[in-house]
PDB file of C-alpha atoms and ligand atoms in Angstrom:
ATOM      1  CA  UNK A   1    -432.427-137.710 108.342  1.00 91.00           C
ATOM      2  CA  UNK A   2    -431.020-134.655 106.824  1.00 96.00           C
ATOM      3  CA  UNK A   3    -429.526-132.273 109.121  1.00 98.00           C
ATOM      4  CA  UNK A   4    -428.053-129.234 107.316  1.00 98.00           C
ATOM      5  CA  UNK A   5    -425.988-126.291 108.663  1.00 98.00           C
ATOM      6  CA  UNK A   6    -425.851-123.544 105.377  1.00 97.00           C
ATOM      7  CA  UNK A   7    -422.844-120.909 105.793  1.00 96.00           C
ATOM      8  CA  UNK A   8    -421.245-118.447 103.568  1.00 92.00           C
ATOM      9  CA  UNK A   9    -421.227-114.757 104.180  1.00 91.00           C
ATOM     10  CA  UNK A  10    -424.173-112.286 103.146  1.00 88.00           C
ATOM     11  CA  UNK A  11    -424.746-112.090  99.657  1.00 90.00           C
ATOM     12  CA  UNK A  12    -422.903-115.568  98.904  1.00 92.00           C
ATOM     13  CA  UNK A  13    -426.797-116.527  97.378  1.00 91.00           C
ATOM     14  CA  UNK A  14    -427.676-118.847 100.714  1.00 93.00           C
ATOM     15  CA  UNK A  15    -431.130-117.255 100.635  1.00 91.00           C
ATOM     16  CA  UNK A  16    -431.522-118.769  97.165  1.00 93.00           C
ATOM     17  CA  UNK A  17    -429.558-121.814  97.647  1.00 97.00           C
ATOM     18  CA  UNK A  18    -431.453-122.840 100.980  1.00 97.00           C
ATOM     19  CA  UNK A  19    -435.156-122.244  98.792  1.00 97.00           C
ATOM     20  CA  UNK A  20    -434.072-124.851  96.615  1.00 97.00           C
ATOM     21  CA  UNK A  21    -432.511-127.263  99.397  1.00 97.00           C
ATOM     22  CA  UNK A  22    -435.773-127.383 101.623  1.00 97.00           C
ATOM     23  CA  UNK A  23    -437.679-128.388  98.424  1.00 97.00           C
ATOM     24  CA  UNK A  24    -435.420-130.996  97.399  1.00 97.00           C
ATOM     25  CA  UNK A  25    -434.697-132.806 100.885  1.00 97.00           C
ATOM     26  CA  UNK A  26    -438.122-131.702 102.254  1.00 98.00           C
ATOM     27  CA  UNK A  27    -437.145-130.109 105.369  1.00 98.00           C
ATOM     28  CA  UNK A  28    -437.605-126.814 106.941  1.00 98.00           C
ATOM     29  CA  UNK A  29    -435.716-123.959 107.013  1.00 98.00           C
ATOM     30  CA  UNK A  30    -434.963-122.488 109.844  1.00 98.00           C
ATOM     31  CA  UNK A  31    -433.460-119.126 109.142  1.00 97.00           C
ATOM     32  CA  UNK A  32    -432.622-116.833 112.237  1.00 97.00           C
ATOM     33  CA  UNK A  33    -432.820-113.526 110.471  1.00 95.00           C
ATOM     34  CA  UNK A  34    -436.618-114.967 109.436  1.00 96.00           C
ATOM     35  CA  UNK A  35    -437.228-115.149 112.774  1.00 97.00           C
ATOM     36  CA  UNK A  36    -435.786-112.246 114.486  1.00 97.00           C
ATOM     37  CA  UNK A  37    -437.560-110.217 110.972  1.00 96.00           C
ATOM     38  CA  UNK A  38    -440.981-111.370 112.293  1.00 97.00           C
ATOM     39  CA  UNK A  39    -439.750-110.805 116.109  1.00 95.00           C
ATOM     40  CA  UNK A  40    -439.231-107.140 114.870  1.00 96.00           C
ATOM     41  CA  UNK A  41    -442.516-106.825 113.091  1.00 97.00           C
ATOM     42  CA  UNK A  42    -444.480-107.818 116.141  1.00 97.00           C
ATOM     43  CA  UNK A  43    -443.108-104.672 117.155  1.00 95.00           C
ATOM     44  CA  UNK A  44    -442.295-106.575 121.222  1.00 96.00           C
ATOM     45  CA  UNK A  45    -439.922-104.230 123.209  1.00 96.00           C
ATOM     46  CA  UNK A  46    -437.308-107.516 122.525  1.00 94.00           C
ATOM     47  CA  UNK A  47    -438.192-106.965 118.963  1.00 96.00           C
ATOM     48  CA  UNK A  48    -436.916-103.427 118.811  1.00 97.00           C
ATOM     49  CA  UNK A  49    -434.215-104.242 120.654  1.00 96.00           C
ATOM     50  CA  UNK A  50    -433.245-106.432 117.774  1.00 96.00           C
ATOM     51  CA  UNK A  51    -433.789-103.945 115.182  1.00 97.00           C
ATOM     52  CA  UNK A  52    -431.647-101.664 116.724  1.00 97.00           C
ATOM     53  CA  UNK A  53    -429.110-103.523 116.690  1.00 97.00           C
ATOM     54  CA  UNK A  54    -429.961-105.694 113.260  1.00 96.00           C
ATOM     55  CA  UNK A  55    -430.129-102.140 111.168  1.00 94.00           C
ATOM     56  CA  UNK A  56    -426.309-101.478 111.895  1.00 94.00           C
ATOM     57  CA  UNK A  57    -424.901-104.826 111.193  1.00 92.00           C
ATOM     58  CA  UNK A  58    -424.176-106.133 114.556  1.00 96.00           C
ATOM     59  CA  UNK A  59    -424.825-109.479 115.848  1.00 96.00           C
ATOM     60  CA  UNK A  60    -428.244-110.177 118.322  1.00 97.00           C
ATOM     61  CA  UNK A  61    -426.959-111.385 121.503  1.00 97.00           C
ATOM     62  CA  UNK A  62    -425.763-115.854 121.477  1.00 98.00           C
ATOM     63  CA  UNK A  63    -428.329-116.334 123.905  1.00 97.00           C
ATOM     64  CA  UNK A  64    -431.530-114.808 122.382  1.00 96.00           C
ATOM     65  CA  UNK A  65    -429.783-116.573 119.154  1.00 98.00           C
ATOM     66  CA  UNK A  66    -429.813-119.791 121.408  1.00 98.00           C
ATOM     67  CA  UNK A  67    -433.290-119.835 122.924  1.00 97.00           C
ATOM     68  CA  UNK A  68    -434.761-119.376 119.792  1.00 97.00           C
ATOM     69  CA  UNK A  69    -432.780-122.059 117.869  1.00 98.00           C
ATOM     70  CA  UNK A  70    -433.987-124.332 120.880  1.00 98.00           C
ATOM     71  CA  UNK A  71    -437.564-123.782 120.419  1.00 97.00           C
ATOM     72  CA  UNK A  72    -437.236-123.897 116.735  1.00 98.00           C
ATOM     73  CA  UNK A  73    -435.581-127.496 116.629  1.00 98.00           C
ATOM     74  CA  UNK A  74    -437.939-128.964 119.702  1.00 97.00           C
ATOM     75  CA  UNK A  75    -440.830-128.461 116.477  1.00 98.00           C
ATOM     76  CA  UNK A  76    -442.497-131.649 115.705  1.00 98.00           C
ATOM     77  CA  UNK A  77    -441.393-130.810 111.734  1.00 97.00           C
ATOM     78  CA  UNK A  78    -436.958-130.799 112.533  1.00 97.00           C
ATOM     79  CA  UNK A  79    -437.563-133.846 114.236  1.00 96.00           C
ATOM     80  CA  UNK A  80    -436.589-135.706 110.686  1.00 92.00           C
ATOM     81  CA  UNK A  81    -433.836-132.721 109.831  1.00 97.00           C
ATOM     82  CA  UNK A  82    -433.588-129.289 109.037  1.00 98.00           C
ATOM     83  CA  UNK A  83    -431.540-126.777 107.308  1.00 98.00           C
ATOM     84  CA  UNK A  84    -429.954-124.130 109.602  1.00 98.00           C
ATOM     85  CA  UNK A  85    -429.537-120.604 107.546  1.00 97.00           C
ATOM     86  CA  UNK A  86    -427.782-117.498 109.192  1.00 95.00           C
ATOM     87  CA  UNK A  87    -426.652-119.902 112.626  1.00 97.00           C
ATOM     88  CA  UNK A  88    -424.239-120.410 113.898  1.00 98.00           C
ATOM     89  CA  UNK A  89    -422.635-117.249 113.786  1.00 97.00           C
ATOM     90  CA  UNK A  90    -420.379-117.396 116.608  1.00 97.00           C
ATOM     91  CA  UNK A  91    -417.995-119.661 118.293  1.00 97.00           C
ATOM     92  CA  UNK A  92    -420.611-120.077 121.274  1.00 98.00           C
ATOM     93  CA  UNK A  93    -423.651-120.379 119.236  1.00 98.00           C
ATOM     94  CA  UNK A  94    -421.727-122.992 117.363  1.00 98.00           C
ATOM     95  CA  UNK A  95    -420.761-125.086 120.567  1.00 98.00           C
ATOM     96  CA  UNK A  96    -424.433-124.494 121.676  1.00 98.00           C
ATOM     97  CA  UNK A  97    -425.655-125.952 118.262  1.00 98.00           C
ATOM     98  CA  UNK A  98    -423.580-128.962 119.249  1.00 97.00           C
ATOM     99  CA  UNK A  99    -424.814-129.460 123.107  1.00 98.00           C
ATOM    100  CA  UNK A 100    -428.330-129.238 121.770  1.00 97.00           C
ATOM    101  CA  UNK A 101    -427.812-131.878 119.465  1.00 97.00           C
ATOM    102  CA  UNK A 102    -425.677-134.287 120.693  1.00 96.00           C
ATOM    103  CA  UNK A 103    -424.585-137.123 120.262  1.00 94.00           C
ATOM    104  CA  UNK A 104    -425.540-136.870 117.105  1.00 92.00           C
ATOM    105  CA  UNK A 105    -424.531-133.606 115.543  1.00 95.00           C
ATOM    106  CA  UNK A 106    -425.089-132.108 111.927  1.00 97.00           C
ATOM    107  CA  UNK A 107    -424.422-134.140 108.619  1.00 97.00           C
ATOM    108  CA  UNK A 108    -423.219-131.575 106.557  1.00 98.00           C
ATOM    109  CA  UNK A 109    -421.893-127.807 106.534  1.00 98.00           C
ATOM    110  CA  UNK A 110    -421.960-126.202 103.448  1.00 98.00           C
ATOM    111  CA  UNK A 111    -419.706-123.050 103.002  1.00 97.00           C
ATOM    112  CA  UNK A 112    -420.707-121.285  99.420  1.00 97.00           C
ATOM    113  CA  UNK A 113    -417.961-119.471  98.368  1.00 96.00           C
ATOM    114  CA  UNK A 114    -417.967-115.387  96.651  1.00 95.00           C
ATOM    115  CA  UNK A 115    -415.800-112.718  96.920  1.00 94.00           C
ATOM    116  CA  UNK A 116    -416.522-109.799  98.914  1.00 90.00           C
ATOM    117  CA  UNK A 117    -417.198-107.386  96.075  1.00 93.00           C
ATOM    118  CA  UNK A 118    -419.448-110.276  94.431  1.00 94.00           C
ATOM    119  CA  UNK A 119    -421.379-110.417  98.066  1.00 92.00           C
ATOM    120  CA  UNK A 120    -421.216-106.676  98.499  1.00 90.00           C
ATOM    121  CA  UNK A 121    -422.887-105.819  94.601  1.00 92.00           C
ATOM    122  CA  UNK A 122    -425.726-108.577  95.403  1.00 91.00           C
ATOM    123  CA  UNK A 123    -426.706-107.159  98.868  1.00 89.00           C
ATOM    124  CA  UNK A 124    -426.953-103.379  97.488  1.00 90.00           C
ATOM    125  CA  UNK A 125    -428.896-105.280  94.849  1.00 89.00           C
ATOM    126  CA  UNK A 126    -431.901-106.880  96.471  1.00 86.00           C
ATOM    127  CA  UNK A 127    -432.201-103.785  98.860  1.00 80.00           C
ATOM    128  CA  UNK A 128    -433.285-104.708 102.035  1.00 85.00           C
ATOM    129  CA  UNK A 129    -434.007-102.119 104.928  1.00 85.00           C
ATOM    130  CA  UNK A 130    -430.706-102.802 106.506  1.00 88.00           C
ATOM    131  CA  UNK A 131    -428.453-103.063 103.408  1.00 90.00           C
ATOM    132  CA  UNK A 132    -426.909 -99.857 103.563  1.00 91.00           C
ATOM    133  CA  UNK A 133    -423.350 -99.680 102.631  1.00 92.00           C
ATOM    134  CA  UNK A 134    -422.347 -99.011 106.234  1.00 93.00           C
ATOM    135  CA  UNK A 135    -424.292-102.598 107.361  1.00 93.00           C
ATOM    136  CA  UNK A 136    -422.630-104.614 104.866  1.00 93.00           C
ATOM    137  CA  UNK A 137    -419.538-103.639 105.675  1.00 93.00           C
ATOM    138  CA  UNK A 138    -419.818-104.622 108.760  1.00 94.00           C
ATOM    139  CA  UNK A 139    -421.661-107.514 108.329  1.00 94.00           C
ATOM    140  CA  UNK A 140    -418.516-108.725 106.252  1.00 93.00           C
ATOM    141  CA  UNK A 141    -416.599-107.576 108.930  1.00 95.00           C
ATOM    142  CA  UNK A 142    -418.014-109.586 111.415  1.00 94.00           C
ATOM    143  CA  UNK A 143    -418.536-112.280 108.994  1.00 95.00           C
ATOM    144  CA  UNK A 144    -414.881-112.885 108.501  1.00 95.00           C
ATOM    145  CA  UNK A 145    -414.025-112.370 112.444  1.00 96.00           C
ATOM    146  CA  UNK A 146    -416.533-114.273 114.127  1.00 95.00           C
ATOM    147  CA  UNK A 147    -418.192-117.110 111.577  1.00 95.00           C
ATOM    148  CA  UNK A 148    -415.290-117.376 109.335  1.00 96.00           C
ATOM    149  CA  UNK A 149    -413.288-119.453 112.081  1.00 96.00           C
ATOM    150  CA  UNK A 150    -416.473-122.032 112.544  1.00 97.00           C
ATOM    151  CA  UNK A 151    -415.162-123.597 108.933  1.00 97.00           C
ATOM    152  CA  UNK A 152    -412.280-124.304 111.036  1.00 97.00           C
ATOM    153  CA  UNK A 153    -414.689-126.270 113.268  1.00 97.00           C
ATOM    154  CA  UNK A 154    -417.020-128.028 111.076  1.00 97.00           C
ATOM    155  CA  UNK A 155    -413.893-128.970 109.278  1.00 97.00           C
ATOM    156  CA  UNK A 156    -412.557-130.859 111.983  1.00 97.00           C
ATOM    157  CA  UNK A 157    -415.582-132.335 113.018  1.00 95.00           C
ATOM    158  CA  UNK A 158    -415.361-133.637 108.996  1.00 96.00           C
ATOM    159  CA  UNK A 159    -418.741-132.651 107.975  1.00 97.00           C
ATOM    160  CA  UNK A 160    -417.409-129.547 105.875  1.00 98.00           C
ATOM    161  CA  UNK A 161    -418.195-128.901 102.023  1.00 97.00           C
ATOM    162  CA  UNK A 162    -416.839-125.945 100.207  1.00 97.00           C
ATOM    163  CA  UNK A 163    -419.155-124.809  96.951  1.00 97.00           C
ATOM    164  CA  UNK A 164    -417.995-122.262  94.561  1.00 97.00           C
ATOM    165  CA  UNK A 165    -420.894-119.649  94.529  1.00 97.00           C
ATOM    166  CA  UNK A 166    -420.260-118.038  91.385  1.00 96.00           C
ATOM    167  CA  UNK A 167    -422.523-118.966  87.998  1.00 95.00           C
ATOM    168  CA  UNK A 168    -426.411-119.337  87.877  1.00 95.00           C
ATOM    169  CA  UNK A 169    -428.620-120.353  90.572  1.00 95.00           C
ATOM    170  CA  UNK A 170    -428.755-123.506  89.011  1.00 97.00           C
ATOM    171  CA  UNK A 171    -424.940-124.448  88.545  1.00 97.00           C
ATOM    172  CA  UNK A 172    -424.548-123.468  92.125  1.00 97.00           C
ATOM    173  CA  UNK A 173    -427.800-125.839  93.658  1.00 97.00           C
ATOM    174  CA  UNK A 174    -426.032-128.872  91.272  1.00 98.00           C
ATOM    175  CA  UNK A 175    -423.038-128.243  92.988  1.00 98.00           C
ATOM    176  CA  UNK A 176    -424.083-127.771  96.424  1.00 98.00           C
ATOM    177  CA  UNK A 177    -426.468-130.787  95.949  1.00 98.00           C
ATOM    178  CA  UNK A 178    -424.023-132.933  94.630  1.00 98.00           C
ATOM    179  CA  UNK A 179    -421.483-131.897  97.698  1.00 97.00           C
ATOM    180  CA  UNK A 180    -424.048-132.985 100.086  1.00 97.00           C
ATOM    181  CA  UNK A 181    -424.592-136.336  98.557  1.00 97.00           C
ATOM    182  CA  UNK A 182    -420.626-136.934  98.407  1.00 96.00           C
ATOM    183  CA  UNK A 183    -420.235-136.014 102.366  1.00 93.00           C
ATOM    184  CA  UNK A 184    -423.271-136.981 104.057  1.00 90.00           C
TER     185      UNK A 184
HETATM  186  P1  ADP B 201    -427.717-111.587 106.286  1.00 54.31           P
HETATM  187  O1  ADP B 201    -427.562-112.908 105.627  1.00 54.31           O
HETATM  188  O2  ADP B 201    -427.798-110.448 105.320  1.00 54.31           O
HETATM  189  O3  ADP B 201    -426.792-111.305 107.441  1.00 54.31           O
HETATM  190  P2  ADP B 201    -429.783-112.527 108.044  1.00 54.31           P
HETATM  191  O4  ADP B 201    -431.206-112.526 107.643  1.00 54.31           O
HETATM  192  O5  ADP B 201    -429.097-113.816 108.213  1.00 54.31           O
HETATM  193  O6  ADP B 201    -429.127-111.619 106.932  1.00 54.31           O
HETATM  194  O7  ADP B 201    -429.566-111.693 109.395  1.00 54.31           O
HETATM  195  C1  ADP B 201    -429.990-110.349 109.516  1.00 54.31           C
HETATM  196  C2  ADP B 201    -429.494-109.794 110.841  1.00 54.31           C
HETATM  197  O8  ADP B 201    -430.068-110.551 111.922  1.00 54.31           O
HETATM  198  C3  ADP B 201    -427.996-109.888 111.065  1.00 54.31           C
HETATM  199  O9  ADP B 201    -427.297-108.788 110.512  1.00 54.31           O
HETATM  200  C4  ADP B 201    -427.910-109.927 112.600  1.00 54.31           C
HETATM  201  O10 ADP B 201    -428.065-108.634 113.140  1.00 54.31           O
HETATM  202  C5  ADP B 201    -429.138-110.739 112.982  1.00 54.31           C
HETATM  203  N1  ADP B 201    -428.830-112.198 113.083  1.00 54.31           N
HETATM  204  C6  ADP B 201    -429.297-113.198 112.274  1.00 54.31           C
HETATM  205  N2  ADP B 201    -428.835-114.397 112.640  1.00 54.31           N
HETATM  206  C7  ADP B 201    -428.035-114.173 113.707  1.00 54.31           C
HETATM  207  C8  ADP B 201    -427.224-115.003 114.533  1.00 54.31           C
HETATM  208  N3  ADP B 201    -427.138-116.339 114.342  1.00 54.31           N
HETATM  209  N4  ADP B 201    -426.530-114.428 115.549  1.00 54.31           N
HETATM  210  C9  ADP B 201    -426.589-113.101 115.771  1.00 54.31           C
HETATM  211  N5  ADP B 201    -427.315-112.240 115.026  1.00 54.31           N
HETATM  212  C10 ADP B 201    -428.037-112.768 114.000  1.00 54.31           C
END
């Protein structure tokens, strides 16, 4: 069983590290921005919704966040663990994370740590639709307001690892890996 929370603001390489994780512990990743991304291409009237309000930066509502995350981890395949990429976000989704999973919780929360201008050059980098200068601001805005205190949490529930996320793609996964295996 290999339950797996990934945090670390945008551009801190999760999208890379969490490739590499599902491979190596052989569970799936369950990405929220994946899923509201293929919400939004089925082009729903909830999906446009959540372009809207993905395209400037802001946060989807906790309980859309929540019912999805629900549905996700009721799957046949996170039954055995999972890795959670992009959630929680938010104080609530973070205490909903918890109701829906206890008594038993999450094994480890891994924090990979950048500096914003290191996260800011990345995201103008790989150039997604909503990586305009104006959305990464506030993404990093709201990163260090709303998910920044959930370290505070996960470190008191003593499941939190702190990776530095600078180096190649490689250094980082034998760290991160390695942190896992030390905490779990
Ligand atoms: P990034 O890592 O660049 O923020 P994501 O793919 O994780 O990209 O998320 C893209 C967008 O989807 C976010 O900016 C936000 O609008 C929305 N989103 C994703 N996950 C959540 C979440 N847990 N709670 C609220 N909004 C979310």
């Amino acid at each position: 069983m290999t339950r797996l929370v990934m945090l670390g603001k945008q551009g801190a390489g999760k999208g890379t590290q969490c490739a590499l994780l599902v491979k190596h512990y052989g569970i799936p990743h369950i990405s929220t921005g994946e899923m509201l991304r293929a919400t939004v291409s089925e082009g729903t009237e909830l999906g446009l919704q959540a372009k809207a309000i993905m395209d400037v930066g802001e946060l989807v509502s906790d309980d859309l966040i929540l019912g999805i995350v629900r549905e996700r981890l009721a799957q046949p395949d996170a039954q055995l663990g999972f890795l959670l990429d992009g959630f929680p976000r938010t104080d609530a989704q973070a205490q909903g994370l918890m109701a829906m999973l206890a008594p038993s919780g999450i094994d480890v929360a891994i924090d990979i740590e950048v500096p914003d201008n290191v996260a800011t050059e990345r995201m103008l980098a790989r150039g997604r639709a909503d990586d305009t200068p104006e959305a990464i601001q506030r993404r990093l805005e709201l990163y260090q307001a709303e998910t920044e205190p959930l370290l505070e949490f996960f470190s008191s529930q003593g499941v939190l690892v702190s990776v530095d996320g600078l180096g190649t793609e490689r250094d980082v996964q034998d760290r991160v890996i390695d942190a896992i295996e030390r905490n779990r």
